[in-house]
XYZ file of C-alpha atoms in Angstrom:
383
model
C 47.578 -45.636 -26.112
C 47.730 -48.705 -28.349
C 50.562 -51.220 -28.612
C 51.335 -51.744 -32.302
C 51.815 -55.055 -34.034
C 53.761 -54.189 -37.188
C 54.368 -55.869 -40.543
C 57.906 -56.594 -41.757
C 58.300 -56.302 -45.525
C 60.626 -58.907 -47.142
C 62.058 -56.856 -50.033
C 65.025 -58.517 -51.719
C 67.503 -55.788 -50.680
C 66.760 -56.249 -46.991
C 69.205 -57.474 -44.373
C 68.549 -60.980 -43.092
C 69.802 -60.148 -39.582
C 69.518 -56.440 -38.628
C 65.809 -56.263 -37.705
C 65.807 -59.680 -35.956
C 68.841 -58.612 -33.905
C 67.065 -55.422 -32.830
C 63.860 -57.296 -31.988
C 65.703 -60.127 -30.250
C 64.154 -62.717 -32.557
C 65.660 -65.534 -34.561
C 66.484 -64.732 -38.220
C 64.368 -66.624 -40.727
C 67.056 -66.627 -43.417
C 64.832 -64.404 -45.569
C 65.466 -60.665 -46.077
C 63.658 -58.400 -43.612
C 63.843 -54.954 -45.182
C 61.302 -52.656 -43.525
C 59.008 -52.716 -40.508
C 56.085 -50.336 -41.049
C 54.452 -48.371 -38.227
C 51.397 -46.377 -39.177
C 48.125 -46.506 -41.100
C 49.420 -46.953 -44.667
C 46.855 -49.091 -46.545
C 49.623 -51.370 -47.817
C 50.427 -52.684 -44.323
C 48.645 -50.837 -41.494
C 49.795 -51.553 -37.957
C 47.450 -53.715 -35.905
C 46.065 -52.749 -32.498
C 43.674 -54.298 -29.984
C 40.957 -52.169 -31.614
C 41.592 -53.261 -35.206
C 44.125 -51.973 -37.716
C 45.364 -48.448 -37.065
C 43.744 -47.393 -40.347
C 40.368 -48.721 -39.111
C 40.793 -47.051 -35.726
C 41.510 -43.661 -37.330
C 38.740 -44.014 -39.935
C 36.201 -44.684 -37.165
C 36.869 -41.353 -35.403
C 39.568 -39.190 -37.035
C 39.071 -36.174 -34.767
C 39.424 -38.234 -31.605
C 42.511 -40.156 -32.777
C 44.335 -37.416 -34.716
C 42.963 -34.310 -33.009
C 41.086 -31.424 -34.676
C 44.303 -29.494 -35.418
C 45.852 -32.334 -37.467
C 42.577 -33.140 -39.227
C 42.119 -29.492 -40.198
C 45.596 -29.340 -41.732
C 46.119 -32.830 -43.209
C 42.640 -34.323 -43.482
C 41.273 -37.428 -41.714
C 44.406 -39.559 -42.139
C 47.742 -40.100 -40.441
C 50.054 -38.056 -42.698
C 53.286 -39.944 -41.962
C 54.677 -43.463 -42.052
C 57.400 -44.547 -39.612
C 59.715 -47.445 -40.461
C 62.662 -49.468 -39.343
C 64.740 -49.825 -42.524
C 67.464 -52.480 -42.811
C 69.456 -52.376 -46.050
C 71.621 -55.395 -46.760
C 72.075 -54.394 -50.414
C 71.639 -51.100 -52.312
C 68.130 -49.829 -52.930
C 67.222 -48.380 -56.318
C 68.615 -44.970 -57.263
C 65.522 -42.755 -57.033
C 63.879 -39.347 -56.656
C 60.527 -38.165 -55.321
C 58.278 -35.429 -56.776
C 57.197 -32.270 -54.994
C 53.506 -31.829 -54.152
C 52.591 -29.977 -57.345
C 54.427 -32.493 -59.547
C 52.766 -35.409 -57.743
C 49.305 -33.899 -58.169
C 49.887 -33.164 -61.859
C 51.414 -36.582 -62.535
C 48.676 -38.447 -60.698
C 45.898 -36.528 -62.455
C 47.549 -37.127 -65.845
C 47.869 -40.902 -65.329
C 44.307 -41.101 -63.985
C 43.045 -39.183 -67.019
C 44.931 -41.539 -69.362
C 43.525 -44.584 -67.557
C 46.869 -46.055 -66.469
C 46.014 -48.777 -63.899
C 47.326 -47.858 -60.447
C 49.079 -51.237 -60.192
C 50.619 -51.073 -63.703
C 54.412 -51.611 -63.627
C 54.941 -48.474 -65.746
C 52.777 -46.264 -63.506
C 54.821 -43.457 -61.877
C 52.305 -41.869 -59.500
C 50.396 -44.114 -57.084
C 48.875 -41.122 -55.299
C 48.745 -37.307 -55.429
C 51.095 -36.684 -52.509
C 54.765 -35.784 -52.208
C 57.220 -38.007 -50.330
C 59.842 -36.110 -48.344
C 61.683 -38.476 -46.021
C 64.237 -38.596 -43.232
C 66.569 -41.491 -42.370
C 68.250 -41.592 -38.948
C 71.049 -44.122 -38.499
C 70.915 -46.698 -35.713
C 74.117 -48.342 -36.968
C 76.753 -47.074 -39.379
C 74.682 -46.320 -42.463
C 75.883 -45.805 -46.055
C 73.971 -43.928 -48.695
C 74.116 -41.714 -51.753
C 72.523 -38.263 -51.570
C 72.511 -35.396 -54.057
C 74.931 -34.537 -56.850
C 78.655 -34.000 -56.497
C 80.044 -30.933 -58.244
C 80.648 -31.620 -61.961
C 84.416 -31.246 -61.472
C 84.447 -33.755 -58.622
C 82.301 -36.225 -60.559
C 84.545 -35.812 -63.615
C 87.640 -36.501 -61.512
C 86.096 -39.673 -60.060
C 85.088 -41.007 -63.492
C 88.383 -40.013 -65.117
C 90.349 -41.757 -62.381
C 88.964 -45.117 -63.494
C 90.914 -44.979 -66.751
C 87.966 -46.342 -68.767
C 88.015 -44.925 -72.304
C 84.240 -45.139 -72.837
C 83.710 -42.811 -69.847
C 85.733 -40.019 -71.481
C 82.706 -38.408 -73.244
C 80.972 -38.054 -69.851
C 84.099 -36.506 -68.348
C 84.266 -34.014 -71.220
C 80.573 -33.094 -70.825
C 81.038 -32.491 -67.106
C 83.883 -30.081 -67.834
C 82.232 -28.353 -70.794
C 79.008 -26.951 -69.346
C 77.671 -24.996 -66.367
C 76.639 -27.121 -63.406
C 72.952 -27.748 -64.125
C 73.451 -28.404 -67.851
C 76.481 -30.640 -67.230
C 74.707 -32.854 -64.689
C 71.539 -33.033 -66.797
C 73.367 -33.940 -70.012
C 75.524 -36.615 -68.397
C 72.674 -38.315 -66.513
C 70.581 -38.249 -69.692
C 73.448 -39.735 -71.732
C 74.035 -42.508 -69.180
C 70.377 -43.553 -69.024
C 69.856 -43.324 -72.801
C 73.045 -45.193 -73.757
C 72.935 -48.402 -75.773
C 72.370 -51.151 -73.155
C 75.042 -53.492 -74.534
C 77.671 -50.768 -74.765
C 76.797 -49.501 -71.280
C 77.055 -53.018 -69.882
C 80.627 -53.246 -71.201
C 81.425 -49.828 -69.714
C 80.036 -50.829 -66.329
C 82.008 -54.070 -66.391
C 85.252 -52.178 -67.050
C 84.407 -49.548 -64.446
C 83.600 -52.246 -61.883
C 86.973 -53.903 -62.350
C 88.697 -50.536 -61.911
C 86.649 -49.692 -58.787
C 87.513 -53.058 -57.264
C 91.211 -52.593 -58.020
C 91.416 -49.007 -56.778
C 89.306 -49.324 -53.602
C 89.118 -46.287 -51.299
C 86.584 -43.780 -52.636
C 85.679 -46.293 -55.344
C 84.835 -49.155 -52.942
C 81.119 -48.257 -52.525
C 80.622 -48.360 -56.301
C 82.354 -51.739 -56.587
C 79.851 -53.059 -54.034
C 76.918 -51.494 -55.892
C 78.120 -53.120 -59.132
C 78.404 -56.487 -57.383
C 74.652 -56.335 -56.722
C 73.689 -54.755 -60.075
C 76.194 -55.959 -62.706
C 75.968 -54.049 -65.967
C 73.361 -51.595 -64.656
C 73.786 -48.003 -65.921
C 72.856 -46.884 -62.415
C 76.374 -47.874 -61.332
C 77.783 -45.001 -63.412
C 74.939 -42.661 -62.465
C 75.678 -43.393 -58.788
C 79.184 -41.999 -59.228
C 77.666 -38.584 -59.914
C 76.309 -38.542 -56.342
C 77.780 -37.835 -52.919
C 78.626 -40.908 -50.885
C 77.612 -40.431 -47.233
C 78.426 -42.563 -44.191
C 76.197 -41.734 -41.229
C 77.200 -42.550 -37.676
C 74.501 -43.673 -35.218
C 72.264 -40.729 -34.377
C 73.057 -38.816 -37.586
C 70.396 -38.347 -40.236
C 69.712 -37.302 -43.833
C 66.693 -35.397 -45.098
C 65.657 -36.228 -48.686
C 63.589 -33.484 -50.264
C 61.849 -33.436 -53.643
C 64.014 -33.958 -56.719
C 67.119 -35.073 -54.814
C 68.548 -38.330 -56.257
C 69.472 -40.811 -53.552
C 69.923 -44.449 -52.632
C 70.430 -46.282 -49.361
C 73.277 -48.784 -49.525
C 73.743 -50.533 -46.193
C 72.766 -50.222 -42.547
C 69.873 -50.014 -40.077
C 67.925 -46.829 -39.468
C 64.657 -45.223 -38.421
C 62.912 -43.719 -41.446
C 59.947 -41.373 -41.506
C 58.167 -40.057 -44.574
C 55.013 -38.452 -45.846
C 52.412 -41.120 -46.572
C 53.094 -41.662 -50.286
C 54.362 -44.323 -52.695
C 55.585 -41.963 -55.434
C 59.063 -43.006 -56.636
C 60.824 -42.329 -59.940
C 63.806 -44.607 -60.450
C 67.129 -43.741 -62.091
C 68.764 -47.165 -62.008
C 69.933 -50.068 -59.828
C 66.605 -51.746 -60.446
C 64.844 -54.100 -62.862
C 61.724 -51.910 -62.492
C 60.433 -49.273 -64.900
C 62.606 -46.204 -65.533
C 60.672 -43.352 -67.180
C 63.564 -41.193 -68.419
C 61.573 -38.132 -69.632
C 59.514 -37.928 -66.431
C 62.581 -38.552 -64.286
C 64.441 -35.683 -65.952
C 61.443 -33.418 -65.287
C 61.571 -34.215 -61.558
C 65.311 -34.312 -60.789
C 66.897 -31.151 -59.394
C 70.266 -30.826 -61.090
C 71.966 -29.000 -58.237
C 75.289 -30.018 -56.694
C 75.869 -29.546 -53.005
C 76.709 -30.962 -49.621
C 74.250 -33.712 -48.619
C 73.688 -31.954 -45.278
C 74.091 -34.510 -42.491
C 71.659 -33.681 -39.671
C 72.414 -33.978 -35.992
C 69.629 -33.595 -33.438
C 69.096 -30.285 -31.674
C 68.598 -30.783 -27.924
C 65.950 -28.886 -25.985
C 66.000 -28.258 -22.205
C 63.459 -31.039 -21.550
C 65.730 -33.673 -23.124
C 64.009 -33.926 -26.489
C 66.466 -34.128 -29.414
C 64.781 -32.914 -32.605
C 65.731 -33.601 -36.226
C 64.703 -30.326 -37.859
C 63.287 -30.512 -41.395
C 61.130 -28.166 -43.518
C 58.311 -30.734 -43.720
C 54.963 -30.413 -41.910
C 53.731 -33.994 -42.429
C 56.232 -35.362 -39.927
C 58.454 -34.361 -37.026
C 60.993 -36.861 -35.678
C 62.774 -36.595 -32.346
C 64.302 -38.881 -29.751
C 64.795 -39.135 -26.009
C 67.860 -40.873 -24.607
C 66.746 -41.858 -21.110
C 69.431 -42.536 -18.495
C 68.947 -45.156 -15.774
C 67.286 -43.576 -12.750
C 66.380 -40.427 -14.700
C 63.132 -38.497 -14.468
C 60.092 -39.422 -16.536
C 59.048 -37.211 -19.452
C 55.532 -36.048 -20.264
C 55.121 -36.281 -24.050
C 51.392 -35.460 -24.149
C 50.407 -33.516 -27.292
C 47.149 -32.473 -28.985
C 48.519 -34.384 -32.001
C 48.883 -38.070 -32.960
C 52.171 -39.765 -32.024
C 54.004 -43.042 -32.545
C 56.675 -43.903 -29.967
C 59.347 -46.444 -30.938
C 61.951 -47.927 -28.597
C 65.314 -48.661 -30.230
C 67.526 -49.455 -27.194
C 67.151 -50.488 -23.574
C 63.712 -50.743 -21.980
C 61.260 -47.846 -21.991
C 57.893 -47.593 -20.266
C 55.264 -45.667 -22.226
C 52.129 -45.349 -20.139
C 51.166 -48.888 -19.137
C 53.275 -50.451 -21.907
C 56.844 -51.695 -21.475
C 58.730 -51.347 -24.741
C 61.770 -53.409 -25.698
C 63.811 -52.512 -28.820
C 61.664 -52.506 -31.954
C 58.379 -52.216 -30.037
C 56.058 -49.249 -30.541
C 52.797 -47.625 -29.481
C 50.297 -45.230 -31.051
C 49.271 -42.309 -28.833
C 45.984 -40.621 -29.843
C 45.861 -36.837 -29.757
C 45.533 -35.488 -26.236
C 46.159 -38.876 -24.622
C 48.526 -38.811 -21.630
C 51.972 -39.965 -22.810
C 54.559 -40.345 -20.085
C 57.815 -42.197 -20.778
C 60.488 -43.424 -18.384
C 63.136 -46.106 -18.103
C 66.656 -46.554 -19.417
C 66.874 -46.543 -23.194
C 66.153 -44.631 -26.393
C 62.698 -43.789 -27.686
C 61.931 -42.083 -30.998
C 58.865 -39.849 -31.205
C 57.050 -39.401 -34.538
C 54.339 -36.774 -34.871
C 53.346 -33.887 -37.163
C 54.355 -30.243 -37.277
C 51.788 -27.458 -37.110
């Protein structure tokens, strides 16, 4: 197995302290948002044999195993991350596989440069993802019911929000949510900025259920995404709890440290809380206007000590082992590729000793025995 040397991405929303604290390193004062573990071309992990992308490209069947190559092709189909949000990320959705393929082919046909700021589809893949909290973790996930969203907006006492409240009450669920999100994103920017300013003052004054939106507005003053965010469920995960984000589900991470795993894609359509491009017609084609419980996941324990976060996605499977001091070792050998990440204590993986934030890549079929006292996350694929 290969010890991984991973890149930390300095996105502006990142925490300046969370990843350094986990790694036991000194903060630089700059945001450290994500640490990537995998073979994504944007920042592939480094090994003693070259980058992980180079290692896999040299012999996909040996590294990934024939079963994974037959199903996903000669590439690692997932990307594992440490994600540390110190400020809200953009409000966003991801396409399903068919939508991603159609969108990518359309933009390729029209000659839109892949690095153009208005490009929606960087690749032809979908991007389901799972976030598992390591600390208390705040996020937004999926729509509230129209009645609940109307009550939250109405409670602010802002006159310019009244048309949205009326729309939420006047239509069936899907039509109500679609019409209100469309109206928010298409509103006159100057008028919306005034509305957001009034709403922010009310959120700050009222606190309680409104406190998360006051914080969002602090980071994105005047952004229509502040109002759009109030249509969504606010979720606070406790350590060990997780959220699965499927296609078309609007979401945003607000604050906290977690382990994230996703299909290897960069396809994001933004709804707000961002200075980046917002393609309203394409966004409305992708969003699923369905209200519901965000569905907090808790791991399901198996007799061998593996705790699995069950999702409907084949490109990744995330689980963890919480190893007690003096406990037995666990044989994690699989005919599939794996990344093992330590998040607490000290874990031995093969010949490698892993402190928090350290990881290894295990080629398919390679012996993978773990022991020690700590927590190790296991990322692989599902067949």
